[in-house]
Each structure stands twice: as structure tokens, then as C-alpha cells.
Short mmCIF file of C-alpha atoms in Angstrom, two decimals:
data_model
loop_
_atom_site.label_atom_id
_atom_site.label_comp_id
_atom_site.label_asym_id
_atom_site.label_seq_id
_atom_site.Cartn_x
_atom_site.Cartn_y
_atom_site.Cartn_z
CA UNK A 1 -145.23 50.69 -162.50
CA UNK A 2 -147.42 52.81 -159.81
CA UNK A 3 -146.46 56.34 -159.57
CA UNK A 4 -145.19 57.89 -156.14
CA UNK A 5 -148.72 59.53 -155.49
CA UNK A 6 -149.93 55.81 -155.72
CA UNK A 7 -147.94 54.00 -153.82
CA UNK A 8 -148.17 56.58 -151.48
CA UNK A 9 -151.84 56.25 -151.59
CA UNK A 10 -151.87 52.74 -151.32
CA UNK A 11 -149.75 53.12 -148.32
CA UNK A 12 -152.04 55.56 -146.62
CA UNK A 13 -155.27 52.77 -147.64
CA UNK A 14 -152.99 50.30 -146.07
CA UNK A 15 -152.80 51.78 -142.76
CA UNK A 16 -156.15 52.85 -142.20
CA UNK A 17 -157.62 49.29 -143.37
CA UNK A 18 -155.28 48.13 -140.66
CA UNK A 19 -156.70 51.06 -138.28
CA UNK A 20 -160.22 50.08 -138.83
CA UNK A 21 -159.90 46.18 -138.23
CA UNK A 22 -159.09 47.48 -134.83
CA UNK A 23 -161.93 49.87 -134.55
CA UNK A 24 -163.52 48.06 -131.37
CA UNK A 25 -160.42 47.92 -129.42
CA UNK A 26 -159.14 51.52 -130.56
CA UNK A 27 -162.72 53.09 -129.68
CA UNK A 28 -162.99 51.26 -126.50
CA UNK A 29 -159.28 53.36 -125.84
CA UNK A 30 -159.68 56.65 -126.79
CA UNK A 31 -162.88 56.51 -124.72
CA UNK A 32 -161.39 55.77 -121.77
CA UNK A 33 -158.62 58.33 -122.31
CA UNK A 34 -161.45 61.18 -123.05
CA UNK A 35 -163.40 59.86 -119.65
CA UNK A 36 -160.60 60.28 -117.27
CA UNK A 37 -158.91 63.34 -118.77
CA UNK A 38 -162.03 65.22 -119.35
CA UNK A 39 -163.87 65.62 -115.97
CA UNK A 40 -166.71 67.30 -117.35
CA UNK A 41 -167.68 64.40 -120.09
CA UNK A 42 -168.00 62.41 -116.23
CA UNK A 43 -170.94 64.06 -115.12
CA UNK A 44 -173.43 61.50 -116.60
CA UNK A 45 -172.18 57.90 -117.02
CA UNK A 46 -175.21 56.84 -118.74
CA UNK A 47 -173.67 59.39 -121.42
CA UNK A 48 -170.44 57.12 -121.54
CA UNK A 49 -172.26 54.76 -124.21
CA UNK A 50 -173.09 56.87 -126.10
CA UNK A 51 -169.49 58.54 -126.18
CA UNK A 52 -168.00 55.41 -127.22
CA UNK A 53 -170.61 55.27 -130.31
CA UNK A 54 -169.62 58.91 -131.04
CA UNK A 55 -165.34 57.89 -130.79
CA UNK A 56 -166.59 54.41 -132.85
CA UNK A 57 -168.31 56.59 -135.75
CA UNK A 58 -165.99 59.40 -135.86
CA UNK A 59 -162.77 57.00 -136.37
CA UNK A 60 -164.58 54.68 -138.57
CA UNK A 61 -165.76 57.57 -141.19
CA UNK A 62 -161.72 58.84 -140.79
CA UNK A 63 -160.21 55.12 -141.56
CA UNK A 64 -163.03 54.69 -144.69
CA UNK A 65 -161.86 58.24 -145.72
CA UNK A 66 -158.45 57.39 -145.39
CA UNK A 67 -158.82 53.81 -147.52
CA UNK A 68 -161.26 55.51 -150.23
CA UNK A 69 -159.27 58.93 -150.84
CA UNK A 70 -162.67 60.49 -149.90
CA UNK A 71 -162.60 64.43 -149.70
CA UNK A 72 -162.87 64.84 -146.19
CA UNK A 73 -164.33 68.78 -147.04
CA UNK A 74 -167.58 66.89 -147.96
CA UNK A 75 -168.33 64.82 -145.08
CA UNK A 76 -170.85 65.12 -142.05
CA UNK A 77 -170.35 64.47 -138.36
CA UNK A 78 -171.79 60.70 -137.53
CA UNK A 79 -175.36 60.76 -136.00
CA UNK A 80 -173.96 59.46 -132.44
CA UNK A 81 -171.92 62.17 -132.69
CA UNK A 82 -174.66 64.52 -133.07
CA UNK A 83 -176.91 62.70 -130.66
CA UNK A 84 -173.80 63.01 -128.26
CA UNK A 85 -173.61 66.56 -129.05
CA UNK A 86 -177.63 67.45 -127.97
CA UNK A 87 -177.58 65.29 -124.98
CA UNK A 88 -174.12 67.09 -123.57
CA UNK A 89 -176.36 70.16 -124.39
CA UNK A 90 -179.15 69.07 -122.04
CA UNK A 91 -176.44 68.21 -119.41
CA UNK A 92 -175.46 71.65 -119.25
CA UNK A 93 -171.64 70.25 -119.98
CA UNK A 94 -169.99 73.00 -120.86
CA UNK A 95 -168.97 73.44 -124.90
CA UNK A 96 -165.58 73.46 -124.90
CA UNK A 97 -165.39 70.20 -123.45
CA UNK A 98 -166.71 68.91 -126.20
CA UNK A 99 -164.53 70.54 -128.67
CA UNK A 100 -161.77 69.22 -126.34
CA UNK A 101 -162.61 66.18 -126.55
CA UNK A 102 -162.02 66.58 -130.57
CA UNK A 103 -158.82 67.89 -130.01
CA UNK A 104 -157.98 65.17 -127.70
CA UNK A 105 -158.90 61.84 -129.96
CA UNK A 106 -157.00 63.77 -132.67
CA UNK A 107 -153.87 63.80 -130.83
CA UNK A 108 -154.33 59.90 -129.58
CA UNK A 109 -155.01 59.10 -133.37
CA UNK A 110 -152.11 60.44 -134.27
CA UNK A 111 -149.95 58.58 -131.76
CA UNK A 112 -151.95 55.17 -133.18
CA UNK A 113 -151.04 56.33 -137.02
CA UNK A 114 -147.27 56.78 -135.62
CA UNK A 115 -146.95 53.29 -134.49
CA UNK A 116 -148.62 51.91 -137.19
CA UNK A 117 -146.67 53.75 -139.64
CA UNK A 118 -143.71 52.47 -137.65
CA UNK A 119 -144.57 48.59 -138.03
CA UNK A 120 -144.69 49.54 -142.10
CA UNK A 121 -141.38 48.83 -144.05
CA UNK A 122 -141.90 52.54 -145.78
CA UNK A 123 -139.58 53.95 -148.51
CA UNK A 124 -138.31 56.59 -147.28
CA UNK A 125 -139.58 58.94 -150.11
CA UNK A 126 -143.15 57.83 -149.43
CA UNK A 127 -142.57 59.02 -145.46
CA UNK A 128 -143.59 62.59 -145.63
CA UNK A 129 -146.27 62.46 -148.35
CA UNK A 130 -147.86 59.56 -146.43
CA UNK A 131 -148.32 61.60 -143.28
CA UNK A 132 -148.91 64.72 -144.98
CA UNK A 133 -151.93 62.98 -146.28
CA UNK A 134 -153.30 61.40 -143.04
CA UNK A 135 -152.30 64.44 -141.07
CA UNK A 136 -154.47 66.78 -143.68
CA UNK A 137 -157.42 64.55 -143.57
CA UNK A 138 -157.60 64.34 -140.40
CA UNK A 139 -157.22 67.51 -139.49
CA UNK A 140 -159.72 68.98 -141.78
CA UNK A 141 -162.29 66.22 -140.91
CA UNK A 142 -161.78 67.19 -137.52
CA UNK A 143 -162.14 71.14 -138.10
CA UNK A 144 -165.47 70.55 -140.30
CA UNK A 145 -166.68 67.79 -137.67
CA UNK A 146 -166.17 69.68 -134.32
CA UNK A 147 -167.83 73.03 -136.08
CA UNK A 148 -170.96 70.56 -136.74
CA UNK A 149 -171.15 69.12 -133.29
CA UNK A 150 -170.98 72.35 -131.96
CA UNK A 151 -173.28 74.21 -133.84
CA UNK A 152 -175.66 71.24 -132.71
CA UNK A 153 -175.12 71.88 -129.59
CA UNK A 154 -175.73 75.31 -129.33
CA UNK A 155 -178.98 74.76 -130.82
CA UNK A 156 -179.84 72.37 -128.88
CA UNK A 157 -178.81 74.25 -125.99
CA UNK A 158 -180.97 77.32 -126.85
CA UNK A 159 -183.58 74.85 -127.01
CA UNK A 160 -183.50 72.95 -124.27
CA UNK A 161 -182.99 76.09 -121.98
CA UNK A 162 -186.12 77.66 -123.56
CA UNK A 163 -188.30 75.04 -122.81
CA UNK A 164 -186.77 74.65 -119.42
CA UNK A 165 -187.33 78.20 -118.45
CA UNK A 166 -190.83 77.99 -119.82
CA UNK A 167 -191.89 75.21 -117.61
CA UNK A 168 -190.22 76.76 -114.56
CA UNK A 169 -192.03 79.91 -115.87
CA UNK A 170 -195.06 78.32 -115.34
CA UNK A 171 -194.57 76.50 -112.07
CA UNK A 172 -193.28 79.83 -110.76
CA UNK A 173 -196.52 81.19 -111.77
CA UNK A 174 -199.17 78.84 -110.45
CA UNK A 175 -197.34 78.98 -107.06
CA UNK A 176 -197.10 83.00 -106.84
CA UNK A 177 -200.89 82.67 -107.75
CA UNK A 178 -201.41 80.28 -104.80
CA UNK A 179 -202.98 77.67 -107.44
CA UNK A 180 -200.33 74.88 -106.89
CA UNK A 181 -199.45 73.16 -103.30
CA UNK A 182 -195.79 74.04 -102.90
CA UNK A 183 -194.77 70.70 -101.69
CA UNK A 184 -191.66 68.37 -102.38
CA UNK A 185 -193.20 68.08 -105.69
CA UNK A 186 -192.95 71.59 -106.66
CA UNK A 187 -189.44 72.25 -105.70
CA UNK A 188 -187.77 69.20 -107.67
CA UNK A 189 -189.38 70.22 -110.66
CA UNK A 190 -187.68 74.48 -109.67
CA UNK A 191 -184.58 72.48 -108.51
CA UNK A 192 -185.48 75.06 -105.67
CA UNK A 193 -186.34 74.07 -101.95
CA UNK A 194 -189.47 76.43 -101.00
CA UNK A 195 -189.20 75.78 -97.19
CA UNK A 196 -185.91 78.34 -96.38
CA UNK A 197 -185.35 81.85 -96.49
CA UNK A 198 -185.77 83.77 -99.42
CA UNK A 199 -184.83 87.11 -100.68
CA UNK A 200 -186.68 87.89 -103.61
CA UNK A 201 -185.55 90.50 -107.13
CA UNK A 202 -186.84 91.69 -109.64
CA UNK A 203 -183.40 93.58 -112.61
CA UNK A 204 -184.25 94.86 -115.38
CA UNK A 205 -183.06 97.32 -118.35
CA UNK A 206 -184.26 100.82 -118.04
CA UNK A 207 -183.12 101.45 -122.50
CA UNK A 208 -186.22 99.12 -123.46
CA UNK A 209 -184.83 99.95 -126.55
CA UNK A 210 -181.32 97.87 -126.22
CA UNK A 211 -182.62 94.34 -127.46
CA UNK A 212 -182.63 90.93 -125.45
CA UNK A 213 -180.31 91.40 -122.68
CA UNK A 214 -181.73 88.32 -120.45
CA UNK A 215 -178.34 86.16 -121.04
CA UNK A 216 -176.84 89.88 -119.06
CA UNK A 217 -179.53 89.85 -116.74
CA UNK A 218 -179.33 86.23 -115.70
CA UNK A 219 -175.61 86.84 -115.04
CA UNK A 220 -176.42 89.43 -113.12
CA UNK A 221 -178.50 87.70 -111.03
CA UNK A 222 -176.21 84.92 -110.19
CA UNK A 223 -173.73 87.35 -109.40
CA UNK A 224 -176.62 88.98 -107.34
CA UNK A 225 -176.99 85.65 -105.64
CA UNK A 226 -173.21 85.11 -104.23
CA UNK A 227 -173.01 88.54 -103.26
CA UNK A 228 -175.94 88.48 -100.78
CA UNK A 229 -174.95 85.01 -99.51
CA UNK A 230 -177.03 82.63 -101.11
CA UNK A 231 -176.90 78.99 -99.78
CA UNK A 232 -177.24 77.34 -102.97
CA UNK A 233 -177.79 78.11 -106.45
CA UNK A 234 -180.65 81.22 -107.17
CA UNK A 235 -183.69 80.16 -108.90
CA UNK A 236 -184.36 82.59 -112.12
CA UNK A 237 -187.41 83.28 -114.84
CA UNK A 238 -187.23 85.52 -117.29
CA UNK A 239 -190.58 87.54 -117.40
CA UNK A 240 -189.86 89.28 -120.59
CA UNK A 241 -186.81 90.12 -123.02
CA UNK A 242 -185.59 92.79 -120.37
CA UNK A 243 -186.53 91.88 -116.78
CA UNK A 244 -185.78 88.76 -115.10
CA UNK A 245 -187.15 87.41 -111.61
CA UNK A 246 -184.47 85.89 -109.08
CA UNK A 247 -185.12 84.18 -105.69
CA UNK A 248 -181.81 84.11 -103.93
CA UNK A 249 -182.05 80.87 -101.15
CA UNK A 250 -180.77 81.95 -97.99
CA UNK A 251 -181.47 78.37 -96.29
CA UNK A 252 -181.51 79.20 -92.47
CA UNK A 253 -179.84 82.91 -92.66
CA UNK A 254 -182.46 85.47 -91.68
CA UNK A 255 -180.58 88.09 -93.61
CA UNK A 256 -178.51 88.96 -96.04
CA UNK A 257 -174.81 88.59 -96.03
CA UNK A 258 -174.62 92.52 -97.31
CA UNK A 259 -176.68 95.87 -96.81
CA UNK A 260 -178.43 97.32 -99.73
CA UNK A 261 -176.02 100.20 -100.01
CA UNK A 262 -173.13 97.66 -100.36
CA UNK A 263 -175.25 96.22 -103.33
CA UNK A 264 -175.78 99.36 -104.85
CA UNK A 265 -172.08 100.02 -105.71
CA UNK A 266 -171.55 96.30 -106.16
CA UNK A 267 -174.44 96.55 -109.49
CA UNK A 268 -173.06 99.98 -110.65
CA UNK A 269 -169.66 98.51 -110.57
CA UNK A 270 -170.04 94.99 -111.98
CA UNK A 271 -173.64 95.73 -113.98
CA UNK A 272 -174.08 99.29 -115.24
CA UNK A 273 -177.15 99.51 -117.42
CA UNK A 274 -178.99 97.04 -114.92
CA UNK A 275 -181.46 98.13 -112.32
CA UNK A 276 -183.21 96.34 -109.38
CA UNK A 277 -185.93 96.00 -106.89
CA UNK A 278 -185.78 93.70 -103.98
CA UNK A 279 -188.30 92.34 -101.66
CA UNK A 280 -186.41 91.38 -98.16
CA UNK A 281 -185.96 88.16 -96.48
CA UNK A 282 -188.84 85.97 -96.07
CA UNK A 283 -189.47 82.09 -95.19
CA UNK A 284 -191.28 79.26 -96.55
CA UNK A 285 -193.66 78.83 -99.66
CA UNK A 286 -195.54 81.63 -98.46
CA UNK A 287 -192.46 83.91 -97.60
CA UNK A 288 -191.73 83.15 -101.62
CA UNK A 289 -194.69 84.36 -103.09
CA UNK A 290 -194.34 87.59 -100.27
CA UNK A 291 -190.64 88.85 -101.24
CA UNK A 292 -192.06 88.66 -104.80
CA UNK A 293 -194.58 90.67 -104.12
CA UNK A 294 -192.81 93.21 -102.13
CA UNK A 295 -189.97 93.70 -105.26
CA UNK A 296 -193.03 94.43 -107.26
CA UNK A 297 -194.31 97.00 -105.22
CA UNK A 298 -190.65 98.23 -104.49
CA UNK A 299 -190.52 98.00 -108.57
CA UNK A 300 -193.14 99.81 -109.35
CA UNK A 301 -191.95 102.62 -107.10
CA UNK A 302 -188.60 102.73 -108.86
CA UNK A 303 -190.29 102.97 -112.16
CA UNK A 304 -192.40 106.04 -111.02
CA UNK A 305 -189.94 107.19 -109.40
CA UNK A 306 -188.12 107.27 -113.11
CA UNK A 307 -183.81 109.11 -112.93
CA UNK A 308 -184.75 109.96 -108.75
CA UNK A 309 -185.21 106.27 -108.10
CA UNK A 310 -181.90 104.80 -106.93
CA UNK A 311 -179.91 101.81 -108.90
CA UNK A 312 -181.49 99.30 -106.32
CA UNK A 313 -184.70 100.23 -104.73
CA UNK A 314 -185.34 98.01 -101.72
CA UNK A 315 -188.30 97.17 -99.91
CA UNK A 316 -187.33 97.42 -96.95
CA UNK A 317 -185.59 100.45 -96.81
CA UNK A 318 -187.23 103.60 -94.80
CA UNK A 319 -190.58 104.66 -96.48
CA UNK A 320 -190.19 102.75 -99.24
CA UNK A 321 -193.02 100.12 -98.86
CA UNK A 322 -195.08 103.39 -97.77
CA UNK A 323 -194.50 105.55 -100.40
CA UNK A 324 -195.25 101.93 -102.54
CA UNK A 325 -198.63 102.21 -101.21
CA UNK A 326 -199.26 105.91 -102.25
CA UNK A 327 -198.65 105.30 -106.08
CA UNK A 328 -201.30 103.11 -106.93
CA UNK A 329 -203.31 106.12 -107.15
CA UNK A 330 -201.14 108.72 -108.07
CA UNK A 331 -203.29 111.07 -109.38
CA UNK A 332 -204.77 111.44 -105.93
CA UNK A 333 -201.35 111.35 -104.19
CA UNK A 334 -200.16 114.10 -106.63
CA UNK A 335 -203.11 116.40 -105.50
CA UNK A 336 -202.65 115.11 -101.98
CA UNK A 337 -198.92 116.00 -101.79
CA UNK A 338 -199.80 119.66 -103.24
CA UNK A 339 -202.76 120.34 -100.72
CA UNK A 340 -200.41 119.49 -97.82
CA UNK A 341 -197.30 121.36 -99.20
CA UNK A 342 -198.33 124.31 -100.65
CA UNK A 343 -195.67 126.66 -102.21
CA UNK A 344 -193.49 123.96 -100.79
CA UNK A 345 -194.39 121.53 -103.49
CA UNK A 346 -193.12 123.72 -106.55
CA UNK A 347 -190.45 121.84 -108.52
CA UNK A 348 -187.65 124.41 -108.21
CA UNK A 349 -184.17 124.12 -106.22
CA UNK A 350 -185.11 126.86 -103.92
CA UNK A 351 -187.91 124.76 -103.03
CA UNK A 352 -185.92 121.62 -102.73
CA UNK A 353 -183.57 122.82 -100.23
CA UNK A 354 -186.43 123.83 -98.14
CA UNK A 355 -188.24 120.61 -98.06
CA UNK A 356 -184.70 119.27 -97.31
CA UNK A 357 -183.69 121.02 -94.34
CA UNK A 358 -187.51 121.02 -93.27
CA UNK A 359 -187.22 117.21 -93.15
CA UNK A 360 -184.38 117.00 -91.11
CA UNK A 361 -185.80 119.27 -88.88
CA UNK A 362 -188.48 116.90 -88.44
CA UNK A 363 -186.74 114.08 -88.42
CA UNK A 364 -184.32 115.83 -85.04
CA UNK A 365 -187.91 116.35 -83.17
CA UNK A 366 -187.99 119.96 -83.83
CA UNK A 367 -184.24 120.77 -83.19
CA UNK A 368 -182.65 123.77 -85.27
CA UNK A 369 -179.03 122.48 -83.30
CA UNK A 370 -179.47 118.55 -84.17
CA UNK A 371 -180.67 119.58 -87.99
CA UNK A 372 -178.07 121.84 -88.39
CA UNK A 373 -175.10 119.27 -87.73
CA UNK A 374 -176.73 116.68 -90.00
CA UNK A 375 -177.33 119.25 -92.70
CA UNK A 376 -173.61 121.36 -92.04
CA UNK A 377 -175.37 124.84 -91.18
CA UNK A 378 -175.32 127.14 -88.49
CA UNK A 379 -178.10 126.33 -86.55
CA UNK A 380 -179.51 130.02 -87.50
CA UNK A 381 -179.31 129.19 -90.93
CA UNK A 382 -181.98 126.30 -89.98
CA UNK A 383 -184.01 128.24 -88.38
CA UNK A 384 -184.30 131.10 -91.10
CA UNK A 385 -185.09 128.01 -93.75
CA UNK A 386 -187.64 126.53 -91.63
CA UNK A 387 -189.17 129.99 -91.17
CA UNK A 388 -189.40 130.42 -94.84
CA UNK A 389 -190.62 127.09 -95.55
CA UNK A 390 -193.80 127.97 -93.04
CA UNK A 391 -194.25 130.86 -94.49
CA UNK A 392 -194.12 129.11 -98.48
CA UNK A 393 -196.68 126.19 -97.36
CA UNK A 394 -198.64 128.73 -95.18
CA UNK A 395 -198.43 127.42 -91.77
CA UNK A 396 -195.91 125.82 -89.67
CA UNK A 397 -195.46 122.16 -89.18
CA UNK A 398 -196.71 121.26 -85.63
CA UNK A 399 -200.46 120.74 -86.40
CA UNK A 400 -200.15 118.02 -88.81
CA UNK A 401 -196.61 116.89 -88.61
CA UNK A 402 -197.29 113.28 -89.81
CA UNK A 403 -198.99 114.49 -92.91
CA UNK A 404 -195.88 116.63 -93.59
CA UNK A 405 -193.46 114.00 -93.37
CA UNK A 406 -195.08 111.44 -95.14
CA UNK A 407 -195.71 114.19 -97.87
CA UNK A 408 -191.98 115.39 -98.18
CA UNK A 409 -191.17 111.86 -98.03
CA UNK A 410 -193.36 111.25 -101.15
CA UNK A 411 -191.12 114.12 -102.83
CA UNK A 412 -188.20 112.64 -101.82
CA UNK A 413 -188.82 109.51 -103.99
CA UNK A 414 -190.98 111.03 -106.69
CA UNK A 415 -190.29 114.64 -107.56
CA UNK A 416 -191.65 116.36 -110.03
CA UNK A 417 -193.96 113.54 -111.08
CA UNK A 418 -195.55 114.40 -107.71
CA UNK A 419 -194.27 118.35 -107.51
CA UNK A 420 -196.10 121.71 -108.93
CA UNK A 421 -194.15 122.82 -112.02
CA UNK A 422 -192.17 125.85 -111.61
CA UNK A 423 -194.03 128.67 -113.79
CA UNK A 424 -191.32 130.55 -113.99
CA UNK A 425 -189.57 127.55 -116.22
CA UNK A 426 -192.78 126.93 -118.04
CA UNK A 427 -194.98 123.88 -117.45
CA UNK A 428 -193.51 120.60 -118.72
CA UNK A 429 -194.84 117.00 -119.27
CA UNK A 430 -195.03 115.17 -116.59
CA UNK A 431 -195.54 111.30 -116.06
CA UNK A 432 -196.05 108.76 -113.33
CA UNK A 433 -194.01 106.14 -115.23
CA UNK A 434 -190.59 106.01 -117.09
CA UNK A 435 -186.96 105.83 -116.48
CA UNK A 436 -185.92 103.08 -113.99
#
């Protein structure tokens, strides 16, 4: 006479073999249940095929595990379900509708194993063992399956994305280098139209030392993208491990939807550690290669610029593009800057709050009253700085007041990569690049 674990067995063989003579019928099913109840798995139908071959391999390896008292520790995901897997990875469909759609067949199993187990004249001491042993085998093929898929996908995923970028790397290139006609052509294969508005950014990671932060700085720059009121989704390239490009489509809006200073607290709020350089709103193919440009230039500024540069430097913000100019050759802006400053060029704060108040000054046409309300003094208190900062550079600033203001400007931004060192501090190491 069988023992209890063998009729129970034999019980548990019984149902499956039943199971799996309706494998067509049951996969055609559970398909339809994952199709409607997952919206995600509906983004492709050409996919749903290939779902159903997935369902039909996944139950048929459960029902022969089930029959054979296979270990289900020791099996491997079916090769539509791994195919499934890569091509939901190519999609973009998001992993954990995959893994819900695991979780999901499971449960309408289940429901199927009930009712069959129902139709069965069971002893009522084989019951419990019976679905103890269907319940554990499915569940850990399930667990070791839907870890498989998923590591698949991820792969694939990782894949897939890098060789996506890299071809939109490349496209991106040829157009900023004016060698490919950015026609219809070019902007399917960007899934990017070229003939809107643009507004063009470079962000990147001023600790070049903190590893691959592009999945951070792509984020960012989708975040970026909403913020300023993009019309559609941004287009991004990653030029290296730590700086990303981003062209934000505007479609017909000829600016953004927010200033630059409400950007700078929105990316020191939401994206500390990130920086960025933008190059203004510009239209058409050639208004995408332009704002490109511009963030470079705006870039490179910021990176000279090094801890004085601020978290977003934008192009078109006062003096910036000039100032952009001035440090392609900044050993000859350096000795420039000096020659028109004088003793106002040392790198000391006495110094600083001259060519502060002397700027205002300036900027008020001359006017001790108009500085000193912009600047909080007495309007004496003006005059006796302004006095002392003619006497520091040597003469006062009505001969060449353009030269003076572009010069203090050039401060502003640059300080003491452009500023005398203080002797009295000692003479420290200065360099035109760094920081941000």
C-alpha cells in the first residue's frame, strides 16, 4: 500500500497533468488577465505574442515540475520568458511591471489549482500536504524565476540605453558640428523636433572625484526640463561620467517659464552637489547648435570662475557672455585687469569693498546719493570710499570709465584668479581653472 507522501504525490501529479492538458486555454487566460490589469505590459501589442509564449512556458515548466517532483530550486526561467524580459527592457516598460505580472499569474494559478483541487474526491488527510506542495513549488519557482527575468532585464536595459545614448551622442555631434542636415530625418532618430525653441544646459559635478553620477545628472535634467516649462520631453547626452548636455524644447515659448534666480534655489534645493551653465532661448536647428554653444562659454566661465561662480551660471545674465569672452586668454586678461586697477586689484577685503562700492557708483552715473541707498551708507561714507579707491588705483574713474567697469566686472566673476595677491598674506597658487 502507497504511503501518505505518495498518494499525496500522486495527487499533486494528478492535478498538474490535468493543468497542463489545458495549457492552451489556461495561457490564452492568464494573458488576457495580465493585458488588461497591467496597463504598462499595453504599450506594445506586437509584445502581446510574445507574452502569451512567456505565460505558455512559465506554466508548462510549473505543471512538468509539479507531475515529475522536480526541485523547483534548480530550474531556469523559459527562453520566451527571457526574450520577453529584454524586449520590455527596450520598451522602456518599467520593471516592476514585470515582476507584477509574476505576482499576478501566481495568484490566477492558484485560483485554477483551487478549482481543480475542488473537482478531486481528496481524503481529507491528503488536503493540506497536497497544497502545501503546489503552493511551495510554486512559490519558489516563481521567486527564482522573477529574480532571473529581472536581472535580464536590467542588463538588457543598461544595454540598450548605452547604445541608445551613443547613437544620439553621435547625431548630437555631427549636427553641433554643422556636418549633418538637421531635417525630419535627424529629429526622429533624437526623438527631438529641431525647428522650436530651445534652451540649451550643460550640469555637471564639481567632486570629479565622486564616481558616475550621470543616472543623478540625467534626473536632474528632467527635473531641469519641467521646471523651465518644457513642451515635451528634454533631449539628453551624456558627454562624460560627470557632465551631461540637456536641450529643454520650449516649442513656440520665447522664454522660459522661470528666471534664473528661481532656478538657482530650485537646483540647490532639489540637486545639491550639481552645477549648471545655460545658454538662453534660441530657435531652429541653428538656434540648437547656438544655446549649446553659449552654455559652453557660460561653462567655461563658471569653471574659471571656480567657489565665486554661482550654482547656475547663465548666459544671458549681465556681463556674463562678456566676461566669457575675456577668459580665453586669461593670462592677458589677468595683466589687463591689474594695469587698469592698480592697488585696486589686490586680493584683500579692504580692497573688495572698494571695488564694490566703486561699482555701484558707476553703475548710479556718478551719484554718491543713488550708490549709497543701493549699498545702505551715508552718502558721505560713498564718497570717502570712492576717494580712497582713486587714490589706491591712482586716478579717478572719469577718463576711462568703460575700462573700469568692464575690469571690476571681470573681478566680480573671477577674483583672485584675476586679482594681485595680498603680500601681506603671502603669495598663494593661483589657477584659471577648478572648482565649479
Amino acid at each position: 500500500m502507497a504511503s501518505h507522501d505518495e498518494r499525496a504525490a500522486l495527487l499533486v501529479a494528478r492535478i498538474a497533468g490535468s493543468l497542463n492538458q489545458r495549457l492552451v486555454t489556461l495561457t490564452a487566460d492568464i494573458t488576457d488577465v495580465l493585458y488588461s490589469e497591467i496597463p504598462d505590459l499595453r504599450a506594445d501589442r506586437q509584445l502581446f505574442d510574445l507574452l502569451g509564449a512567456s505565460v505558455e512556458g512559465n506554466l508548462d515548466t510549473i505543471f512538468h515540475t509539479l507531475q515529475h517532483n522536480i526541485a523547483p530550486e534548480n530550474l531556469e526561467a523559459p527562453a520566451a520568458a527571457m526574450e520577453y524580459a529584454r524586449r520590455l527592457a527596450q520598451q522602456g516598460v518599467p520593471v516592476n511591471a514585470l515582476v507584477r505580472a509574476y505576482r499576478l499569474g501566481q495568484t490566477n494559478l492558484l485560483e485554477l489549482v483551487f478549482d481543480e483541487l475542488g473537482g478531486e474526491a481528496v481524503e481529507p488527510e491528503l488536503g493540506v500536504p497536497v497544497l502545501e506542495r503546489i503552493i511551495t513549488v510554486m512559490s519558489v519557482y516563481i521567486d527564482r524565476v522573477s529574480q532571473q527575468v529581472v536581472e535580464v532585464y536590467e542588463r538588457e536595459r543598461e544595454r540598450w540605453l548605452a547604445h541608445q545614448s551613443s547613437v544620439r551622442a553621435v547625431r548630437v555631434q555631427e549636427i553641433l558640428a554643422g556636418n549633418e542636415h538637421p531635417d525630419a530625418g535627424a529629429s526622429a532618430a533624437l526623438n527631438y523636433v529641431l525647428h522650436q525653441n530651445h534652451l540649451a544646459a550643460i550640469i555637471w559635478v564639481t567632486d570629479t572625484g565622486s564616481g558616475d553620477m550621470l543616472a543623478r545628472i540625467e534626473s536632474a535634467a528632467h527635473d531641469f526640463s519641467g521646471f523651465m516649462g518644457a513642451a515635451t520631453d528634454p533631449l539628453f547626452v551624456a558627454a562624460d561620467r560627470v557632465t551631461g548636455w540637456v536641450w529643454v524644447p520650449l516649442g513656440t515659448r520665447s522664454a522660459p517659464r522661470r528666471g534664473y534666480g528661481e532656478l538657482r534655489e530650485f537646483l540647490e534645493a532639489r540637486h545639491p552637489g550639481l552645477v549648471m551653465a545655460v545658454g538662453g532661448v534660441t530657435n531652429g536647428p541653428e538656434g540648437f547648435r547656438q544655446s549649446y554653444t553659449r552654455a559652453q562659454r557660460a561653462r567655461a566661465l563658471a569653471i574659471a570662475a571656480g567657489k565665486n561662480a554661482p550654482v547656475v551660471t547663465a548666459y544671458d545674465d549681465p556681463g556674463v557672455s562678456t566676461v566669457a569672452l575675456l577668459i580665453e586668454d586669461l593670462a592677458a586678461t589677468r595683466t589687463w585687469v591689474r594695469s587698469v586697477l592698480r592697488g585696486l586689484a589686490v586680493d584683500n577685503e579692504n580692497a573688495a569693498r572698494l571695488r564694490e562700492t566703486v561699482q555701484v557708483y558707476l553703475a548710479s552715473n556718478l551719484s554718491n546719493v543713488a550708490a549709497s541707498k543701493k549699498l545702505d551708507l551715508h552718502y558721505n561714507s560713498v564718497k570717502y570710499r570712492v576717494k580712497r579707491a582713486a587714490e589706491e588705483r591712482g586716478e579717478d574713474f572719469t577718463g576711462d570709465r568703460l575700462a573700469v567697469e568692464l575690469a571690476l566686472l571681470v573681478c566680480q566673476w573671477l577674483g583672485p584668479v584675476v586679482l594681485t595677491p595680498d603680500q601681506a598674506k603671502g603669495e598663494p597658487t593661483v589657477k584659471g581653472g577648478g572648482g565649479r
